[in-house]
Backbone as JSON Lines, residues from 0, in Angstrom:
{"i":0,"aa":"M","n":[27.24,-44.8,135.6],"ca":[28.24,-44.06,136.53],"c":[28.52,-42.79,136.44]}
{"i":1,"aa":"D","n":[28.42,-41.92,137.33],"ca":[28.21,-40.49,137.43],"c":[30.05,-40.45,137.11]}
{"i":2,"aa":"E","n":[30.19,-39.5,135.68],"ca":[31.32,-39.05,135.23],"c":[32.28,-38.87,136.38]}
{"i":3,"aa":"L","n":[31.74,-37.81,137.19],"ca":[32.71,-37.01,137.94],"c":[33.4,-38.32,139.17]}
{"i":4,"aa":"K","n":[32.39,-38.96,139.38],"ca":[32.91,-40.37,140.12],"c":[34.5,-40.99,139.66]}
{"i":5,"aa":"L","n":[34.25,-41.2,138.02],"ca":[35.26,-42.03,137.73],"c":[36.37,-40.67,137.58]}
{"i":6,"aa":"V","n":[36.45,-39.73,137.18],"ca":[37.52,-38.76,137.36],"c":[38.13,-38.69,138.65]}
{"i":7,"aa":"V","n":[37.43,-38.8,140.14],"ca":[37.67,-38.51,140.83],"c":[38.58,-39.92,141.68]}
{"i":8,"aa":"A","n":[38.22,-40.91,141.18],"ca":[38.51,-42.42,141.4],"c":[39.56,-42.38,140.78]}
{"i":9,"aa":"S","n":[39.67,-41.86,139.38],"ca":[41.34,-42.1,138.59],"c":[42.63,-42.13,139.08]}
{"i":10,"aa":"P","n":[42.98,-40.89,139.9],"ca":[43.96,-40.54,140.64],"c":[44.46,-41.5,141.72]}
{"i":11,"aa":"F","n":[43.44,-41.84,142.25],"ca":[43.25,-43.0,143.54],"c":[43.76,-44.13,143.13]}
{"i":12,"aa":"K","n":[43.42,-44.84,141.65],"ca":[43.56,-45.89,141.54],"c":[44.89,-45.99,140.77]}
{"i":13,"aa":"K","n":[45.42,-44.98,139.65],"ca":[46.89,-44.78,139.41],"c":[47.76,-44.56,140.04]}
{"i":14,"aa":"K","n":[47.51,-43.98,141.58],"ca":[48.59,-44.2,142.61],"c":[48.48,-45.44,143.49]}
{"i":15,"aa":"A","n":[47.58,-45.86,143.04],"ca":[47.09,-47.14,143.95],"c":[46.92,-46.7,145.36]}
{"i":16,"aa":"T","n":[46.36,-45.94,146.01],"ca":[46.42,-45.49,147.33],"c":[45.17,-44.8,147.66]}
{"i":17,"aa":"S","n":[44.71,-44.35,149.05],"ca":[43.67,-44.44,149.83],"c":[43.35,-42.91,149.92]}
{"i":18,"aa":"S","n":[44.87,-42.06,149.91],"ca":[44.59,-40.95,150.02],"c":[45.43,-39.89,149.41]}
{"i":19,"aa":"L","n":[45.46,-38.89,149.19],"ca":[46.13,-38.33,148.02],"c":[46.35,-36.6,148.83]}
{"i":20,"aa":"S","n":[47.6,-36.01,148.79],"ca":[47.56,-34.44,148.94],"c":[46.57,-33.69,147.79]}
{"i":21,"aa":"I","n":[46.29,-32.13,148.1],"ca":[45.7,-31.71,146.81],"c":[46.41,-31.7,145.69]}
{"i":22,"aa":"K","n":[47.55,-31.44,146.1],"ca":[48.68,-31.3,144.83],"c":[48.75,-32.53,144.11]}
{"i":23,"aa":"D","n":[48.88,-33.72,144.87],"ca":[49.23,-34.5,143.78],"c":[47.7,-35.21,143.32]}
{"i":24,"aa":"F","n":[46.79,-35.09,143.74],"ca":[45.28,-35.4,143.06],"c":[45.23,-34.39,142.03]}
{"i":25,"aa":"E","n":[45.48,-33.16,141.84],"ca":[45.71,-32.02,140.99],"c":[46.5,-32.35,139.96]}
{"i":26,"aa":"F","n":[47.79,-32.62,140.32],"ca":[48.99,-32.78,139.27],"c":[48.22,-34.4,138.7]}
{"i":27,"aa":"A","n":[48.15,-35.39,139.31],"ca":[47.61,-36.32,138.63],"c":[46.47,-36.21,137.29]}
{"i":28,"aa":"L","n":[45.53,-35.31,137.85],"ca":[44.7,-34.9,136.98],"c":[45.02,-34.1,135.67]}
{"i":29,"aa":"S","n":[45.84,-33.37,135.93],"ca":[46.63,-32.33,135.01],"c":[47.61,-32.76,134.19]}
{"i":30,"aa":"F","n":[48.56,-33.39,134.94],"ca":[49.6,-33.81,134.34],"c":[49.93,-35.49,134.05]}
{"i":31,"aa":"D","n":[49.53,-36.28,134.83],"ca":[49.9,-37.59,134.67],"c":[48.6,-38.02,133.85]}
{"i":32,"aa":"L","n":[47.37,-37.48,134.2],"ca":[46.59,-38.3,133.0],"c":[46.33,-37.32,131.85]}
{"i":33,"aa":"K","n":[46.98,-36.03,131.99],"ca":[46.69,-35.13,130.45],"c":[45.37,-34.71,130.11]}
{"i":34,"aa":"W","n":[44.66,-34.84,131.67],"ca":[42.92,-34.42,131.31],"c":[42.53,-33.34,131.2]}
{"i":35,"aa":"M","n":[43.23,-32.2,132.01],"ca":[42.88,-31.02,132.16],"c":[43.88,-29.57,132.63]}
{"i":36,"aa":"A","n":[43.71,-28.46,132.69],"ca":[44.65,-27.7,132.88],"c":[44.61,-27.52,134.65]}
{"i":37,"aa":"P","n":[45.66,-27.11,135.18],"ca":[45.46,-27.25,136.96],"c":[44.68,-26.58,137.01]}
{"i":38,"aa":"D","n":[43.85,-25.32,136.75],"ca":[42.9,-24.64,137.23],"c":[41.55,-25.21,137.19]}
{"i":39,"aa":"L","n":[41.5,-26.1,136.03],"ca":[40.25,-26.86,135.99],"c":[40.5,-28.35,137.0]}
{"i":40,"aa":"A","n":[41.47,-28.51,137.46],"ca":[41.78,-29.71,138.32],"c":[41.12,-29.22,139.63]}
{"i":41,"aa":"S","n":[41.73,-27.86,140.1],"ca":[41.12,-27.54,140.96],"c":[39.71,-27.53,141.52]}
{"i":42,"aa":"K","n":[39.12,-26.77,140.28],"ca":[37.49,-26.63,140.13],"c":[37.03,-28.28,140.41]}
{"i":43,"aa":"V","n":[37.57,-29.23,139.71],"ca":[37.07,-30.79,139.99],"c":[37.47,-30.97,141.33]}
{"i":44,"aa":"R","n":[38.55,-30.55,142.14],"ca":[38.77,-31.19,143.46],"c":[37.52,-30.59,144.08]}
{"i":45,"aa":"D","n":[37.3,-28.98,144.01],"ca":[36.14,-28.21,144.75],"c":[34.6,-28.91,144.67]}
{"i":46,"aa":"K","n":[34.55,-29.14,143.61],"ca":[33.34,-29.94,143.1],"c":[33.03,-31.33,143.78]}
{"i":47,"aa":"A","n":[34.07,-32.13,143.75],"ca":[34.2,-33.11,144.26],"c":[33.66,-32.87,146.0]}
{"i":48,"aa":"I","n":[34.6,-32.22,146.58],"ca":[34.34,-31.81,148.06],"c":[32.8,-31.47,148.06]}
{"i":49,"aa":"S","n":[32.23,-30.71,147.55],"ca":[31.34,-29.98,147.68],"c":[29.9,-31.06,147.59]}
{"i":50,"aa":"S","n":[30.61,-32.27,146.49],"ca":[29.45,-32.99,146.1],"c":[29.47,-34.2,147.14]}
{"i":51,"aa":"R","n":[30.48,-34.31,147.97],"ca":[30.48,-35.47,149.2],"c":[31.45,-36.36,148.18]}
{"i":52,"aa":"L","n":[32.08,-36.3,147.29],"ca":[32.79,-37.46,146.77],"c":[34.41,-37.45,147.46]}
{"i":53,"aa":"L","n":[34.56,-36.38,148.06],"ca":[36.2,-36.3,148.62],"c":[35.53,-35.79,150.02]}
{"i":54,"aa":"R","n":[36.79,-36.09,150.84],"ca":[36.18,-35.18,152.33],"c":[38.16,-34.93,152.56]}
{"i":55,"aa":"L","n":[38.09,-33.57,152.98],"ca":[39.53,-33.33,153.16],"c":[39.71,-33.56,154.68]}
{"i":56,"aa":"E","n":[40.55,-34.11,155.02],"ca":[41.05,-34.46,156.3],"c":[42.74,-33.88,156.47]}
{"i":57,"aa":"G","n":[42.63,-32.62,157.16],"ca":[44.13,-31.97,157.3],"c":[44.24,-31.6,155.77]}
{"i":58,"aa":"D","n":[45.44,-31.7,155.38],"ca":[46.04,-31.18,153.76],"c":[45.69,-32.84,153.09]}
{"i":59,"aa":"R","n":[45.04,-33.85,153.45],"ca":[44.73,-35.08,152.3],"c":[43.44,-35.34,152.22]}
{"i":60,"aa":"L","n":[43.25,-35.62,150.56],"ca":[41.93,-35.67,150.06],"c":[41.75,-37.25,149.86]}
{"i":61,"aa":"I","n":[40.36,-37.76,150.57],"ca":[40.02,-39.31,151.13],"c":[38.73,-39.5,150.18]}
{"i":62,"aa":"P","n":[38.76,-40.37,149.24],"ca":[37.56,-40.62,148.81],"c":[36.2,-40.88,149.68]}
{"i":63,"aa":"S","n":[34.83,-40.8,149.27],"ca":[34.02,-41.28,150.12],"c":[33.18,-42.05,149.76]}
{"i":64,"aa":"F","n":[33.83,-42.98,149.09],"ca":[33.29,-44.39,148.27],"c":[34.8,-45.22,147.79]}
{"i":65,"aa":"A","n":[34.05,-46.38,147.72],"ca":[35.0,-47.51,147.24],"c":[35.58,-47.4,146.21]}
{"i":66,"aa":"V","n":[36.86,-46.62,146.14],"ca":[37.78,-46.89,145.0],"c":[37.94,-48.03,144.13]}
{"i":67,"aa":"D","n":[37.92,-48.96,144.65],"ca":[38.73,-50.31,144.41],"c":[37.27,-50.89,143.8]}
{"i":68,"aa":"K","n":[36.27,-50.37,143.97],"ca":[34.62,-51.08,143.38],"c":[34.63,-50.38,142.11]}
{"i":69,"aa":"I","n":[35.31,-49.25,141.62],"ca":[35.22,-48.44,140.41],"c":[35.93,-48.96,139.36]}
{"i":70,"aa":"E","n":[35.29,-49.5,138.52],"ca":[35.97,-49.96,137.09],"c":[35.82,-48.65,135.95]}
{"i":71,"aa":"I","n":[37.46,-48.15,135.57],"ca":[37.35,-46.97,134.75],"c":[37.77,-47.5,133.66]}
{"i":72,"aa":"P","n":[36.65,-47.03,132.44],"ca":[36.57,-47.72,130.96],"c":[37.69,-47.63,130.55]}
{"i":73,"aa":"H","n":[38.29,-48.36,129.62],"ca":[39.43,-48.28,128.95],"c":[39.62,-47.07,128.03]}
{"i":74,"aa":"G","n":[40.39,-46.39,127.89],"ca":[40.31,-44.95,126.78],"c":[39.78,-43.85,127.47]}
{"i":75,"aa":"F","n":[38.81,-43.81,128.69],"ca":[38.21,-42.92,129.45],"c":[38.74,-41.58,129.55]}
{"i":76,"aa":"R","n":[38.19,-40.5,129.1],"ca":[38.35,-39.01,129.15],"c":[37.01,-38.38,129.77]}
{"i":77,"aa":"P","n":[37.45,-37.37,130.28],"ca":[36.21,-36.95,130.91],"c":[35.57,-35.78,129.84]}
{"i":78,"aa":"S","n":[34.55,-35.76,129.56],"ca":[33.62,-34.74,128.54],"c":[33.59,-33.47,129.72]}
{"i":79,"aa":"G","n":[33.08,-32.19,129.1],"ca":[33.01,-30.96,129.52],"c":[32.32,-30.77,130.69]}
{"i":80,"aa":"N","n":[31.45,-31.86,130.29],"ca":[29.96,-32.04,131.5],"c":[30.34,-32.18,132.7]}
{"i":81,"aa":"V","n":[31.53,-32.41,133.03],"ca":[32.19,-33.0,134.4],"c":[32.58,-31.32,134.88]}
{"i":82,"aa":"F","n":[32.51,-30.43,134.37],"ca":[32.79,-29.11,134.96],"c":[31.15,-28.23,135.01]}
{"i":83,"aa":"A","n":[30.42,-28.95,134.73],"ca":[28.8,-28.17,134.74],"c":[28.51,-28.26,136.06]}
{"i":84,"aa":"E","n":[27.76,-27.21,136.61],"ca":[27.3,-27.26,137.74],"c":[26.03,-28.35,137.63]}
{"i":85,"aa":"K","n":[25.95,-28.68,138.74],"ca":[25.16,-29.51,139.16],"c":[23.7,-28.75,139.74]}
{"i":86,"aa":"S","n":[22.37,-29.53,139.41],"ca":[21.46,-28.68,140.09],"c":[21.33,-29.61,141.55]}
{"i":87,"aa":"P","n":[20.16,-28.86,142.38],"ca":[20.54,-29.15,143.75],"c":[20.03,-30.65,143.58]}
{"i":88,"aa":"I","n":[19.11,-31.28,143.37],"ca":[18.73,-32.22,143.19],"c":[19.74,-33.45,142.64]}
{"i":89,"aa":"E","n":[20.6,-33.42,141.85],"ca":[21.58,-33.78,141.3],"c":[22.59,-33.81,142.57]}
{"i":90,"aa":"E","n":[22.88,-32.67,143.07],"ca":[23.85,-32.69,144.1],"c":[23.58,-33.22,145.54]}
{"i":91,"aa":"L","n":[22.42,-33.35,145.36],"ca":[21.49,-34.26,147.2],"c":[21.81,-36.08,146.61]}
{"i":92,"aa":"I","n":[21.37,-36.21,145.07],"ca":[21.37,-37.92,144.82],"c":[22.93,-37.99,144.87]}
{"i":93,"aa":"T","n":[23.91,-37.51,144.64],"ca":[25.37,-37.96,144.44],"c":[25.67,-37.97,146.05]}
{"i":94,"aa":"M","n":[25.22,-36.93,146.95],"ca":[25.74,-36.65,148.33],"c":[25.2,-38.26,148.87]}
{"i":95,"aa":"I","n":[23.96,-38.24,148.85],"ca":[23.03,-39.5,149.7],"c":[23.99,-41.05,148.96]}
{"i":96,"aa":"S","n":[23.79,-40.74,147.82],"ca":[24.69,-42.37,147.24],"c":[26.21,-42.46,147.65]}
{"i":97,"aa":"A","n":[26.57,-41.29,147.7],"ca":[28.24,-41.33,148.39],"c":[28.31,-41.69,150.05]}
{"i":98,"aa":"K","n":[27.21,-41.26,150.68],"ca":[27.07,-41.57,151.94],"c":[26.58,-42.95,152.36]}
{"i":99,"aa":"S","n":[25.6,-43.33,151.44],"ca":[24.99,-44.4,152.03],"c":[25.54,-45.81,150.98]}
{"i":100,"aa":"G","n":[26.28,-45.27,149.9],"ca":[26.95,-46.6,149.39],"c":[25.65,-47.09,148.33]}
{"i":101,"aa":"K","n":[24.86,-46.56,148.28],"ca":[24.02,-47.06,147.2],"c":[24.33,-46.49,145.77]}
{"i":102,"aa":"S","n":[23.99,-47.25,144.85],"ca":[23.83,-46.81,143.41],"c":[22.77,-45.37,143.41]}
{"i":103,"aa":"E","n":[23.23,-44.43,142.56],"ca":[22.19,-43.28,142.16],"c":[20.82,-43.77,141.89]}
{"i":104,"aa":"K","n":[20.47,-45.12,141.35],"ca":[19.24,-45.29,140.83],"c":[18.53,-45.62,142.05]}
{"i":105,"aa":"E","n":[19.57,-46.51,142.99],"ca":[18.47,-46.92,144.39],"c":[18.22,-45.55,145.09]}
{"i":106,"aa":"T","n":[19.37,-44.68,145.2],"ca":[18.64,-43.31,145.3],"c":[17.69,-42.46,145.31]}
{"i":107,"aa":"I","n":[17.56,-42.9,144.15],"ca":[16.12,-42.15,143.34],"c":[14.87,-42.69,143.61]}
{"i":108,"aa":"A","n":[15.18,-43.92,143.69],"ca":[13.98,-44.82,143.94],"c":[13.65,-44.22,145.63]}
{"i":109,"aa":"G","n":[14.84,-44.31,146.6],"ca":[14.55,-43.92,147.94],"c":[13.74,-42.53,148.03]}
{"i":110,"aa":"I","n":[14.16,-41.62,147.05],"ca":[13.73,-40.17,147.3],"c":[12.48,-40.05,146.82]}
{"i":111,"aa":"N","n":[12.01,-40.93,145.95],"ca":[10.37,-41.32,145.45],"c":[9.86,-41.8,146.1]}
{"i":112,"aa":"T","n":[10.16,-42.75,146.92],"ca":[9.02,-43.95,148.04],"c":[8.89,-42.59,149.35]}
{"i":113,"aa":"L","n":[10.0,-42.09,149.9],"ca":[9.65,-41.06,150.73],"c":[8.95,-39.97,150.3]}
{"i":114,"aa":"Q","n":[8.67,-39.5,148.81],"ca":[8.1,-38.28,148.6],"c":[6.4,-39.09,148.41]}
{"i":115,"aa":"E","n":[6.35,-40.09,148.09],"ca":[4.81,-40.74,148.18],"c":[4.63,-40.81,149.4]}
{"i":116,"aa":"R","n":[5.38,-41.31,150.55],"ca":[5.0,-41.39,151.91],"c":[4.42,-40.1,152.46]}
{"i":117,"aa":"F","n":[4.71,-38.83,151.91],"ca":[4.31,-37.66,152.03],"c":[3.14,-37.19,151.29]}
{"i":118,"aa":"G","n":[2.47,-38.45,150.32],"ca":[1.32,-37.72,149.55],"c":[2.04,-36.95,148.69]}
{"i":119,"aa":"D","n":[2.88,-37.1,148.04],"ca":[3.17,-36.19,147.26],"c":[2.98,-34.33,147.27]}
{"i":120,"aa":"L","n":[3.06,-34.48,148.57],"ca":[2.67,-32.69,149.08],"c":[4.11,-31.77,149.46]}
{"i":121,"aa":"V","n":[5.02,-32.93,148.77],"ca":[6.54,-32.1,149.32],"c":[6.89,-32.29,147.48]}
{"i":122,"aa":"D","n":[7.94,-31.2,147.21],"ca":[8.79,-31.41,146.24],"c":[9.92,-32.42,146.31]}
{"i":123,"aa":"I","n":[10.34,-32.94,145.06],"ca":[11.31,-33.97,144.92],"c":[12.79,-33.66,145.96]}
{"i":124,"aa":"E","n":[12.92,-32.2,145.88],"ca":[13.88,-31.64,146.45],"c":[14.06,-31.8,148.01]}
{"i":125,"aa":"I","n":[12.7,-31.17,148.65],"ca":[12.29,-31.26,150.0],"c":[12.48,-32.88,150.42]}
{"i":126,"aa":"A","n":[12.1,-33.87,149.88],"ca":[12.15,-34.95,149.73],"c":[13.47,-35.57,149.95]}
{"i":127,"aa":"A","n":[14.08,-34.86,149.19],"ca":[15.48,-35.39,149.14],"c":[16.54,-35.0,150.32]}
{"i":128,"aa":"L","n":[16.08,-33.66,150.47],"ca":[16.89,-33.03,151.85],"c":[16.34,-33.9,153.15]}
{"i":129,"aa":"I","n":[15.1,-34.19,152.96],"ca":[14.91,-35.4,154.16],"c":[15.55,-36.58,154.23]}
{"i":130,"aa":"L","n":[15.86,-37.18,153.12],"ca":[16.67,-38.41,153.0],"c":[17.92,-38.2,153.24]}
{"i":131,"aa":"A","n":[18.48,-37.18,152.98],"ca":[20.1,-36.97,152.97],"c":[20.08,-36.71,154.59]}
{"i":132,"aa":"K","n":[19.33,-36.04,154.84],"ca":[19.69,-35.58,156.58],"c":[19.47,-37.01,157.38]}
{"i":133,"aa":"E","n":[18.38,-37.84,156.91],"ca":[18.24,-39.26,157.33],"c":[19.47,-40.01,157.43]}
{"i":134,"aa":"K","n":[20.03,-40.06,156.39],"ca":[21.58,-40.88,156.26],"c":[22.71,-40.24,156.62]}
{"i":135,"aa":"G","n":[22.51,-38.97,157.2],"ca":[23.6,-38.36,158.04],"c":[24.65,-37.45,157.19]}
{"i":136,"aa":"C","n":[23.75,-37.15,156.01],"ca":[24.59,-35.99,155.03],"c":[24.72,-35.04,155.78]}
{"i":137,"aa":"D","n":[26.03,-33.98,155.31],"ca":[25.54,-32.43,155.91],"c":[25.43,-31.73,154.84]}
{"i":138,"aa":"I","n":[24.23,-31.51,154.79],"ca":[23.02,-30.74,154.09],"c":[23.23,-29.03,154.09]}
{"i":139,"aa":"E","n":[23.81,-28.08,154.88],"ca":[24.25,-27.31,155.19],"c":[24.39,-26.29,154.0]}
{"i":140,"aa":"G","n":[25.44,-27.05,152.71],"ca":[25.73,-26.29,152.13],"c":[24.72,-26.58,150.77]}
{"i":141,"aa":"I","n":[23.9,-27.24,150.72],"ca":[23.02,-27.45,149.71],"c":[21.6,-26.94,150.37]}
{"i":142,"aa":"Y","n":[21.07,-27.08,151.43],"ca":[19.83,-26.62,152.04],"c":[19.56,-24.94,151.57]}
{"i":143,"aa":"Q","n":[20.82,-24.11,151.55],"ca":[20.53,-22.9,151.06],"c":[20.18,-22.54,149.82]}
{"i":144,"aa":"K","n":[20.69,-23.24,148.87],"ca":[20.17,-23.7,147.45],"c":[19.12,-24.24,146.95]}
{"i":145,"aa":"V","n":[18.31,-25.02,147.82],"ca":[16.85,-25.59,147.91],"c":[15.91,-24.61,148.52]}
{"i":146,"aa":"Y","n":[16.47,-23.89,149.32],"ca":[15.63,-22.88,149.78],"c":[15.59,-21.87,149.01]}
{"i":147,"aa":"D","n":[16.5,-21.32,148.27],"ca":[16.68,-20.21,147.48],"c":[15.79,-20.37,146.06]}
{"i":148,"aa":"K","n":[15.94,-21.5,145.73],"ca":[15.27,-22.0,144.29],"c":[13.52,-21.69,144.94]}
{"i":149,"aa":"F","n":[13.11,-22.36,146.12],"ca":[11.91,-22.19,146.2],"c":[11.19,-20.75,146.53]}
{"i":150,"aa":"M","n":[12.13,-19.82,147.28],"ca":[11.88,-18.54,147.5],"c":[11.87,-17.79,146.01]}
{"i":151,"aa":"D","n":[12.61,-18.03,145.5],"ca":[12.38,-17.67,144.1],"c":[11.61,-17.83,143.1]}
{"i":152,"aa":"N","n":[10.64,-19.11,143.38],"ca":[9.63,-19.17,142.74],"c":[8.25,-18.05,143.05]}
{"i":153,"aa":"D","n":[8.37,-17.76,144.37],"ca":[7.42,-16.91,144.94],"c":[6.99,-15.62,143.95]}
């Protein structure tokens, strides 16, 4: 299970709700759960939105996955890894998984299958972009990162 998804699900499970205000989400991470300082809670919120685990509707945060299906392990506390930047492929896998409702393992298999269909003539990130687009993901934010990665290799 993706650690960020566990962190994002926790405030919703704790409050038994399907949406939270930004303030309530950050307050839950900082003060209710005592996991992080408020500025880090804001970073987690931004990362969850950019990873498509949360969407912002008005002033409400809404998970893009079934929170009730998430099991938070007893004694769970996020590691420092939750604040680390994800690579473009990791972001795409998270995005596709959230949109399709499939596990990350199933998503990776789908990306690999698509790459094989192209005879391995495209890089894994390109196959992931194509699959994300096919699944209806908003790839605008990640497209530039993938583009930059390949332009830097020239």
